[in-house]
Amino acid sequence: MANEIWTIKRCLEWTKEYLAERGEEHPRLSAEWLLCAATGLARIDLYMRMDETLNAAQLETMHAAVVRRAKGEPLQYITGSTQFRMIDVACAPGVLIPRPETEMLVEEVLNYLDAEVLSPEAAARQRVELPWNDEVEQARKAEAALADERATAERRAANLTAADEAALGSDVLGSRAYAEELADREAEEAAAQAAEAETAEAAEPELDEYGIAIEGADQETASAQDAAAPAPAEPRTARVLEVGCGTGCISLSLAWERRGHVTCTATDIEPRAIDLATKNRDALGLTADEVAFSLTNLVSSIPHDEWGTFDVLVSNPPYIPTDVMRSLPHEVKDFEPDLALEGGADGLDIFRRLLNAAPYMLRAGGLFACELYEGALDAAAELCRQAGLSDVRVVRDLTDRPRIVRAIVTEPKQRQ
């Protein structure tokens, strides 16, 4: 066996058959994942290099991985990573593996931030009245009026035939000549006005989708604008509080996808989760100022002077009802941490504590959003209403199951 030649193709086929015999639901996909982890190749590269021979170290890694997978251990723990939205995150035993449903939770938060926190201010900045705006508008109106006059003159001239001119005499010829002269003069004036308007428009700063000036603009133009217009307000930065961060996938995605516009504070009670989330942050090149992780129970470590300052409180808390825990798949029940899964008799134990904290953590109009067990969403929504939150909604996942509850804090509470 040790002297046999194991190509990528042979190893892929053998692994697929081996895992299929042991009840693997997607044996070929699992075999591809394991081979990619063992060789460092992308999936497409496997099929481009099917005849390449695996070396001794790769074969040893592959053998150990196949044994672990055959026992039901999740692929993400074996390969050490998974993809989540736009980022790759490291995974490790003791920390919950990110799910596709949680990607939708991130989407809900981003939609809220874009609509209620970032975009309105960007629009307001773009609507600021600058000194040259009236001049540009007047130039545009003048250009449009001249174009209309020219079109009228041209129509008058075009409607007069040679027979008309002969019948009516020199007055008509003079009128037509005048119309043509007027049209030419107005065309020149319109061109000059258009050039002035373009110059004025070019002076306006080019803004990104959040209303922030794009770097690289002409420095002299910028200096003239600064002298003529009041200094713009500081760009709005959204603040997000995540409870129970696990791998950090939620906060890291928010900060990564809206970099420079969103900062996150994320907590977890499990030291391994904080260590792994920090590793994932560093791998993305994000800083502690962009995403800060804290080892604590729920919101205990949040300084009191930061209460009421967050735009969003988001969480994927433990939410599996105790009775349902016994029926979870083997690879979840026996490998992933109960601490990150079990949510009490109705799955809402941690949710209730988060709901109680939300009015203290969030500003007025802030978003409270949680991923929960599908059978608990109606009860969670009712709890939100009873707590005085508004705009309570239940969001369904990709399989059309209720999965996320989101609500707005309208009346923040102050610390006694």
Short mmCIF file of C-alpha atoms in Angstrom, two decimals:
data_model
loop_
_atom_site.label_atom_id
_atom_site.label_comp_id
_atom_site.label_asym_id
_atom_site.label_seq_id
_atom_site.Cartn_x
_atom_site.Cartn_y
_atom_site.Cartn_z
CA MET A 1 0.00 0.00 0.00
CA ALA A 2 2.81 2.41 0.92
CA ASN A 3 4.47 1.80 -2.46
CA GLU A 4 1.31 2.36 -4.44
CA ILE A 5 0.94 5.47 -6.57
CA TRP A 6 -1.94 7.63 -5.40
CA THR A 7 -2.92 10.28 -7.88
CA ILE A 8 -5.44 12.98 -7.10
CA LYS A 9 -7.97 11.19 -9.29
CA ARG A 10 -7.52 7.85 -7.57
CA CYS A 11 -7.63 9.38 -4.08
CA LEU A 12 -10.77 11.34 -4.95
CA GLU A 13 -12.62 8.28 -6.25
CA TRP A 14 -11.51 6.03 -3.38
CA THR A 15 -12.50 8.59 -0.73
CA LYS A 16 -15.89 9.15 -2.35
CA GLU A 17 -16.69 5.42 -2.31
CA TYR A 18 -15.36 4.95 1.23
CA LEU A 19 -17.49 7.76 2.66
CA ALA A 20 -20.57 6.72 0.69
CA GLU A 21 -20.37 3.23 2.23
CA ARG A 22 -20.42 4.85 5.68
CA GLY A 23 -23.53 6.91 5.04
CA GLU A 24 -22.03 10.22 3.93
CA GLU A 25 -24.81 12.28 2.32
CA HIS A 26 -22.55 14.08 -0.17
CA PRO A 27 -19.49 11.82 -0.49
CA ARG A 28 -17.91 13.41 -3.56
CA LEU A 29 -18.21 16.93 -2.19
CA SER A 30 -16.70 15.81 1.12
CA ALA A 31 -13.88 14.07 -0.72
CA GLU A 32 -13.15 17.27 -2.66
CA TRP A 33 -13.09 19.39 0.51
CA LEU A 34 -10.72 17.00 2.23
CA LEU A 35 -8.40 16.80 -0.78
CA CYS A 36 -8.32 20.58 -1.10
CA ALA A 37 -7.33 20.88 2.56
CA ALA A 38 -4.64 18.18 2.23
CA THR A 39 -3.09 19.56 -0.96
CA GLY A 40 -3.75 23.29 -0.63
CA LEU A 41 -5.42 23.29 -4.05
CA ALA A 42 -8.71 24.89 -5.06
CA ARG A 43 -11.49 22.56 -6.21
CA ILE A 44 -11.05 23.57 -9.84
CA ASP A 45 -7.34 22.78 -9.60
CA LEU A 46 -8.08 19.23 -8.53
CA TYR A 47 -9.70 18.58 -11.88
CA MET A 48 -6.88 20.30 -13.77
CA ARG A 49 -4.27 18.12 -12.05
CA MET A 50 -5.97 14.75 -11.78
CA ASP A 51 -2.83 12.81 -12.74
CA GLU A 52 -0.61 14.54 -10.16
CA THR A 53 0.76 12.21 -7.49
CA LEU A 54 0.21 12.93 -3.79
CA ASN A 55 3.34 13.00 -1.63
CA ALA A 56 3.74 11.13 1.67
CA ALA A 57 2.73 14.11 3.84
CA GLN A 58 -0.40 14.76 1.78
CA LEU A 59 -1.39 11.09 1.95
CA GLU A 60 -0.94 11.04 5.72
CA THR A 61 -3.04 14.20 6.13
CA MET A 62 -5.71 12.79 3.83
CA HIS A 63 -5.84 9.48 5.69
CA ALA A 64 -6.34 11.15 9.07
CA ALA A 65 -9.00 13.45 7.63
CA VAL A 66 -10.98 10.59 6.06
CA VAL A 67 -10.97 8.69 9.35
CA ARG A 68 -12.32 11.73 11.20
CA ARG A 69 -15.01 12.36 8.60
CA ALA A 70 -16.11 8.72 8.64
CA LYS A 71 -16.79 9.14 12.37
CA GLY A 72 -19.11 12.06 11.62
CA GLU A 73 -16.90 15.00 12.55
CA PRO A 74 -17.93 18.16 10.65
CA LEU A 75 -15.89 18.97 7.58
CA GLN A 76 -15.30 22.52 8.81
CA TYR A 77 -13.47 21.24 11.90
CA ILE A 78 -11.39 18.84 9.81
CA THR A 79 -10.41 21.33 7.12
CA GLY A 80 -10.13 24.16 9.63
CA SER A 81 -12.14 26.74 7.71
CA THR A 82 -15.34 27.64 5.91
CA GLN A 83 -16.61 30.41 3.69
CA PHE A 84 -19.09 32.94 5.05
CA ARG A 85 -20.49 35.53 2.68
CA MET A 86 -17.41 37.39 1.33
CA ILE A 87 -14.83 36.09 3.81
CA ASP A 88 -13.11 32.87 4.85
CA VAL A 89 -13.21 32.09 8.56
CA ALA A 90 -11.18 29.60 10.54
CA CYS A 91 -13.17 26.95 12.40
CA ALA A 92 -12.16 24.83 15.38
CA PRO A 93 -13.75 22.37 17.82
CA GLY A 94 -15.45 24.10 20.71
CA VAL A 95 -16.76 26.97 18.56
CA LEU A 96 -20.05 26.89 16.64
CA ILE A 97 -19.71 26.49 12.86
CA PRO A 98 -21.26 29.36 10.85
CA ARG A 99 -24.48 28.50 8.98
CA PRO A 100 -26.00 29.91 5.77
CA GLU A 101 -28.97 31.18 7.80
CA THR A 102 -26.63 33.48 9.66
CA GLU A 103 -25.56 35.03 6.38
CA MET A 104 -29.16 36.24 6.09
CA LEU A 105 -28.92 37.77 9.57
CA VAL A 106 -25.94 39.81 8.35
CA GLU A 107 -27.95 40.84 5.30
CA GLU A 108 -30.78 42.11 7.48
CA VAL A 109 -28.37 44.21 9.52
CA LEU A 110 -26.69 45.62 6.41
CA ASN A 111 -30.04 46.53 4.88
CA TYR A 112 -30.97 48.39 8.04
CA LEU A 113 -27.63 50.20 8.26
CA ASP A 114 -27.72 51.21 4.61
CA ALA A 115 -31.27 52.52 4.82
CA GLU A 116 -31.39 54.05 8.30
CA VAL A 117 -27.86 54.92 9.38
CA LEU A 118 -25.52 55.37 6.43
CA SER A 119 -27.60 56.34 3.39
CA PRO A 120 -29.73 59.15 4.87
CA GLU A 121 -26.66 61.08 5.95
CA ALA A 122 -24.95 60.43 2.64
CA ALA A 123 -28.01 61.83 0.87
CA ALA A 124 -28.08 64.84 3.19
CA ARG A 125 -24.46 65.60 2.47
CA GLN A 126 -25.11 65.39 -1.27
CA ARG A 127 -28.03 67.84 -0.91
CA VAL A 128 -25.95 70.54 0.84
CA GLU A 129 -26.35 73.88 -0.98
CA LEU A 130 -22.93 74.86 -2.35
CA PRO A 131 -22.15 78.39 -3.64
CA TRP A 132 -21.90 77.38 -7.28
CA ASN A 133 -25.09 75.33 -7.39
CA ASP A 134 -27.29 78.32 -8.38
CA GLU A 135 -24.87 79.35 -11.11
CA VAL A 136 -24.86 75.86 -12.58
CA GLU A 137 -28.64 75.69 -12.47
CA GLN A 138 -28.99 79.08 -14.16
CA ALA A 139 -26.54 78.05 -16.88
CA ARG A 140 -28.53 74.88 -17.51
CA LYS A 141 -31.78 76.84 -17.78
CA ALA A 142 -30.21 79.38 -20.15
CA GLU A 143 -28.82 76.59 -22.30
CA ALA A 144 -32.24 74.94 -22.52
CA ALA A 145 -33.94 78.26 -23.44
CA LEU A 146 -31.39 79.00 -26.17
CA ALA A 147 -31.82 75.53 -27.58
CA ASP A 148 -35.58 76.07 -27.77
CA GLU A 149 -35.18 79.44 -29.52
CA ARG A 150 -32.76 77.99 -32.02
CA ALA A 151 -35.10 75.12 -32.78
CA THR A 152 -37.95 77.59 -33.37
CA ALA A 153 -35.83 79.73 -35.70
CA GLU A 154 -34.71 76.68 -37.65
CA ARG A 155 -38.29 75.50 -38.03
CA ARG A 156 -39.35 78.94 -39.34
CA ALA A 157 -36.55 78.97 -41.87
CA ALA A 158 -37.14 75.39 -42.96
CA ASN A 159 -40.85 75.98 -43.54
CA LEU A 160 -40.19 78.70 -46.17
CA THR A 161 -39.70 77.24 -49.64
CA ALA A 162 -38.07 78.98 -52.63
CA ALA A 163 -41.54 79.65 -54.01
CA ASP A 164 -42.54 81.34 -50.75
CA GLU A 165 -39.49 83.57 -50.93
CA ALA A 166 -40.13 84.53 -54.55
CA ALA A 167 -43.74 85.36 -53.77
CA LEU A 168 -43.10 87.36 -50.64
CA GLY A 169 -39.91 89.14 -51.70
CA SER A 170 -36.92 90.49 -49.84
CA ASP A 171 -38.62 90.76 -46.48
CA VAL A 172 -38.78 87.00 -46.32
CA LEU A 173 -35.19 86.63 -47.43
CA GLY A 174 -34.17 89.04 -44.72
CA SER A 175 -36.24 87.13 -42.15
CA ARG A 176 -34.68 83.85 -43.09
CA ALA A 177 -31.16 85.26 -43.01
CA TYR A 178 -31.92 86.76 -39.61
CA ALA A 179 -33.23 83.43 -38.34
CA GLU A 180 -30.13 81.61 -39.52
CA GLU A 181 -27.86 84.25 -38.02
CA LEU A 182 -29.78 84.08 -34.74
CA ALA A 183 -29.55 80.30 -34.69
CA ASP A 184 -25.77 80.42 -35.25
CA ARG A 185 -25.26 83.06 -32.57
CA GLU A 186 -27.43 81.20 -30.08
CA ALA A 187 -25.57 77.97 -30.80
CA GLU A 188 -22.27 79.66 -29.93
CA GLU A 189 -23.73 81.13 -26.75
CA ALA A 190 -25.19 77.74 -25.75
CA ALA A 191 -21.81 76.07 -26.27
CA ALA A 192 -20.11 78.66 -24.07
CA GLN A 193 -22.75 78.24 -21.35
CA ALA A 194 -22.39 74.46 -21.51
CA ALA A 195 -18.61 74.74 -21.13
CA GLU A 196 -19.05 76.93 -18.05
CA ALA A 197 -21.56 74.48 -16.58
CA GLU A 198 -19.18 71.55 -17.14
CA THR A 199 -16.39 73.46 -15.41
CA ALA A 200 -18.64 74.18 -12.43
CA GLU A 201 -19.82 70.56 -12.26
CA ALA A 202 -16.25 69.27 -12.48
CA ALA A 203 -15.47 71.32 -9.40
CA GLU A 204 -18.02 69.38 -7.35
CA PRO A 205 -16.37 66.58 -5.35
CA GLU A 206 -17.04 63.03 -6.55
CA LEU A 207 -18.80 61.11 -3.75
CA ASP A 208 -18.92 57.41 -2.99
CA GLU A 209 -22.21 55.60 -2.26
CA TYR A 210 -22.15 56.88 1.32
CA GLY A 211 -21.58 60.51 0.36
CA ILE A 212 -17.87 60.58 1.27
CA ALA A 213 -15.47 62.34 -1.11
CA ILE A 214 -13.37 59.96 -3.19
CA GLU A 215 -9.65 60.42 -2.74
CA GLY A 216 -7.50 61.66 -5.60
CA ALA A 217 -9.61 64.73 -6.49
CA ASP A 218 -7.77 67.77 -7.84
CA GLN A 219 -6.13 69.50 -4.89
CA GLU A 220 -6.43 73.06 -6.23
CA THR A 221 -10.15 72.60 -6.90
CA ALA A 222 -10.59 71.13 -3.44
CA SER A 223 -8.84 74.11 -1.88
CA ALA A 224 -11.12 76.55 -3.71
CA GLN A 225 -14.17 74.62 -2.57
CA ASP A 226 -12.95 74.54 1.01
CA ALA A 227 -12.55 78.29 0.98
CA ALA A 228 -16.04 78.85 -0.43
CA ALA A 229 -18.05 76.21 1.47
CA PRO A 230 -18.36 75.34 5.16
CA ALA A 231 -16.42 72.30 6.37
CA PRO A 232 -18.48 69.08 5.93
CA ALA A 233 -19.64 67.17 8.97
CA GLU A 234 -17.68 64.13 10.04
CA PRO A 235 -18.90 60.97 8.23
CA ARG A 236 -21.29 58.81 10.27
CA THR A 237 -19.88 55.55 11.59
CA ALA A 238 -22.41 52.89 12.55
CA ARG A 239 -21.85 51.07 15.85
CA VAL A 240 -22.82 47.41 16.16
CA LEU A 241 -22.92 45.26 19.30
CA GLU A 242 -22.84 41.49 18.74
CA VAL A 243 -23.46 39.04 21.59
CA GLY A 244 -22.18 35.49 21.25
CA CYS A 245 -19.72 36.04 18.41
CA GLY A 246 -18.35 32.49 17.99
CA THR A 247 -15.96 32.60 15.02
CA GLY A 248 -16.66 36.33 14.68
CA CYS A 249 -18.30 35.81 11.28
CA ILE A 250 -21.14 38.32 11.84
CA SER A 251 -19.10 41.26 13.11
CA LEU A 252 -16.23 40.57 10.72
CA SER A 253 -18.58 40.47 7.74
CA LEU A 254 -20.25 43.73 8.76
CA ALA A 255 -16.92 45.50 9.23
CA TRP A 256 -15.45 43.97 6.07
CA GLU A 257 -18.38 44.72 3.78
CA ARG A 258 -18.81 48.29 5.06
CA ARG A 259 -15.22 48.99 5.97
CA GLY A 260 -14.71 52.50 7.22
CA HIS A 261 -18.41 52.92 7.92
CA VAL A 262 -19.11 50.26 10.57
CA THR A 263 -17.35 49.37 13.82
CA CYS A 264 -18.30 46.37 15.95
CA THR A 265 -18.01 45.33 19.57
CA ALA A 266 -18.47 41.57 19.97
CA THR A 267 -18.67 39.42 23.10
CA ASP A 268 -18.58 35.72 23.93
CA ILE A 269 -18.39 33.68 27.13
CA GLU A 270 -16.16 31.01 25.56
CA PRO A 271 -12.39 31.76 25.56
CA ARG A 272 -11.83 29.53 22.52
CA ALA A 273 -14.34 31.60 20.58
CA ILE A 274 -12.62 34.88 21.42
CA ASP A 275 -9.23 33.44 20.45
CA LEU A 276 -10.58 32.11 17.14
CA ALA A 277 -12.49 35.31 16.32
CA THR A 278 -9.34 37.35 16.98
CA LYS A 279 -7.38 35.05 14.66
CA ASN A 280 -10.00 35.56 11.96
CA ARG A 281 -9.89 39.32 12.42
CA ASP A 282 -6.13 39.39 12.08
CA ALA A 283 -6.26 37.21 8.96
CA LEU A 284 -8.58 39.75 7.31
CA GLY A 285 -6.31 42.64 8.23
CA LEU A 286 -9.00 44.30 10.34
CA THR A 287 -7.97 46.17 13.49
CA ALA A 288 -9.22 46.09 17.07
CA ASP A 289 -10.65 49.56 16.48
CA GLU A 290 -12.81 48.13 13.70
CA VAL A 291 -13.86 44.94 15.52
CA ALA A 292 -13.23 44.60 19.27
CA PHE A 293 -13.73 41.18 20.92
CA SER A 294 -14.44 40.82 24.62
CA LEU A 295 -14.59 37.71 26.84
CA THR A 296 -17.68 38.27 28.96
CA ASN A 297 -21.20 37.11 29.76
CA LEU A 298 -23.59 38.79 27.29
CA VAL A 299 -23.15 42.59 27.73
CA SER A 300 -21.44 42.62 31.13
CA SER A 301 -18.21 44.11 29.81
CA ILE A 302 -19.82 47.01 27.93
CA PRO A 303 -18.78 50.26 29.68
CA HIS A 304 -21.74 52.21 31.03
CA ASP A 305 -20.78 55.29 29.04
CA GLU A 306 -21.34 53.24 25.87
CA TRP A 307 -24.86 52.17 26.80
CA GLY A 308 -27.41 53.66 24.45
CA THR A 309 -24.82 54.40 21.76
CA PHE A 310 -25.21 51.35 19.52
CA ASP A 311 -27.17 51.35 16.27
CA VAL A 312 -27.61 47.56 16.23
CA LEU A 313 -27.67 44.72 18.74
CA VAL A 314 -27.35 41.47 16.78
CA SER A 315 -27.02 37.90 17.97
CA ASN A 316 -27.12 34.27 16.91
CA PRO A 317 -27.65 33.00 20.47
CA PRO A 318 -28.07 29.41 21.68
CA TYR A 319 -31.64 28.69 20.59
CA ILE A 320 -32.27 24.94 20.23
CA PRO A 321 -35.04 23.83 22.65
CA THR A 322 -33.87 21.22 25.16
CA ASP A 323 -36.16 18.50 23.80
CA VAL A 324 -34.97 19.13 20.24
CA MET A 325 -31.31 18.78 21.24
CA ARG A 326 -31.73 15.00 21.45
CA SER A 327 -32.85 14.77 17.82
CA LEU A 328 -30.05 16.83 16.29
CA PRO A 329 -27.85 15.13 13.65
CA HIS A 330 -24.90 13.17 14.97
CA GLU A 331 -22.29 15.58 13.61
CA VAL A 332 -23.97 18.50 15.38
CA LYS A 333 -25.02 16.87 18.65
CA ASP A 334 -21.77 15.02 19.26
CA PHE A 335 -19.24 17.52 17.96
CA GLU A 336 -20.48 21.10 18.26
CA PRO A 337 -20.62 22.80 21.69
CA ASP A 338 -23.87 22.51 23.65
CA LEU A 339 -23.14 25.92 25.18
CA ALA A 340 -23.62 27.50 21.74
CA LEU A 341 -26.70 25.43 20.88
CA GLU A 342 -29.12 24.82 23.76
CA GLY A 343 -31.54 27.63 24.48
CA GLY A 344 -33.70 26.19 27.27
CA ALA A 345 -37.19 24.68 27.26
CA ASP A 346 -38.54 26.92 24.49
CA GLY A 347 -35.22 27.98 23.00
CA LEU A 348 -35.64 31.59 24.19
CA ASP A 349 -33.70 31.69 27.47
CA ILE A 350 -30.82 33.79 26.12
CA PHE A 351 -33.13 35.72 23.80
CA ARG A 352 -35.13 37.03 26.76
CA ARG A 353 -31.98 38.35 28.39
CA LEU A 354 -30.91 40.03 25.16
CA LEU A 355 -34.35 41.57 24.74
CA ASN A 356 -34.10 42.97 28.25
CA ALA A 357 -30.68 44.48 27.45
CA ALA A 358 -31.61 45.92 24.05
CA PRO A 359 -33.33 49.15 25.26
CA TYR A 360 -30.29 49.93 27.42
CA MET A 361 -27.73 49.24 24.69
CA LEU A 362 -29.44 50.80 21.67
CA ARG A 363 -30.13 54.41 20.75
CA ALA A 364 -33.64 55.46 19.76
CA GLY A 365 -34.45 53.82 16.43
CA GLY A 366 -31.78 51.14 16.93
CA LEU A 367 -32.21 47.63 15.51
CA PHE A 368 -32.49 44.47 17.61
CA ALA A 369 -32.04 41.34 15.45
CA CYS A 370 -31.70 37.67 16.42
CA GLU A 371 -31.55 34.34 14.64
CA LEU A 372 -33.79 31.80 16.45
CA TYR A 373 -35.31 28.33 16.30
CA GLU A 374 -38.02 28.14 13.65
CA GLY A 375 -40.72 27.10 16.11
CA ALA A 376 -40.01 30.01 18.47
CA LEU A 377 -40.27 33.02 16.16
CA ASP A 378 -43.92 33.86 16.82
CA ALA A 379 -43.34 33.78 20.58
CA ALA A 380 -40.19 35.89 20.19
CA ALA A 381 -42.03 38.47 18.12
CA GLU A 382 -44.76 38.72 20.73
CA LEU A 383 -42.16 39.19 23.46
CA CYS A 384 -40.70 42.08 21.45
CA ARG A 385 -44.11 43.73 21.21
CA GLN A 386 -44.75 43.29 24.92
CA ALA A 387 -41.39 44.90 25.63
CA GLY A 388 -42.47 48.00 23.74
CA LEU A 389 -40.39 47.49 20.60
CA SER A 390 -41.88 48.58 17.28
CA ASP A 391 -41.80 47.46 13.65
CA VAL A 392 -41.50 43.82 14.78
CA ARG A 393 -40.89 41.48 11.83
CA VAL A 394 -40.17 37.79 11.29
CA VAL A 395 -37.82 36.98 8.40
CA ARG A 396 -37.86 33.59 6.68
CA ASP A 397 -34.72 31.72 5.63
CA LEU A 398 -33.78 30.22 2.26
CA THR A 399 -35.91 27.14 2.97
CA ASP A 400 -38.90 29.39 3.79
CA ARG A 401 -38.72 28.67 7.52
CA PRO A 402 -39.12 31.52 10.03
CA ARG A 403 -35.58 32.24 11.21
CA ILE A 404 -34.95 35.86 12.25
CA VAL A 405 -36.82 38.31 14.45
CA ARG A 406 -36.03 42.00 14.09
CA ALA A 407 -37.50 44.98 15.89
CA ILE A 408 -36.82 48.66 16.58
CA VAL A 409 -36.17 50.21 19.99
CA THR A 410 -38.24 53.38 20.11
CA GLU A 411 -37.84 54.22 23.80
CA PRO A 412 -34.32 53.59 25.11
CA LYS A 413 -33.91 53.06 28.85
CA GLN A 414 -31.41 54.76 31.11
CA ARG A 415 -29.30 53.04 33.74
CA GLN A 416 -30.67 53.63 37.23
#
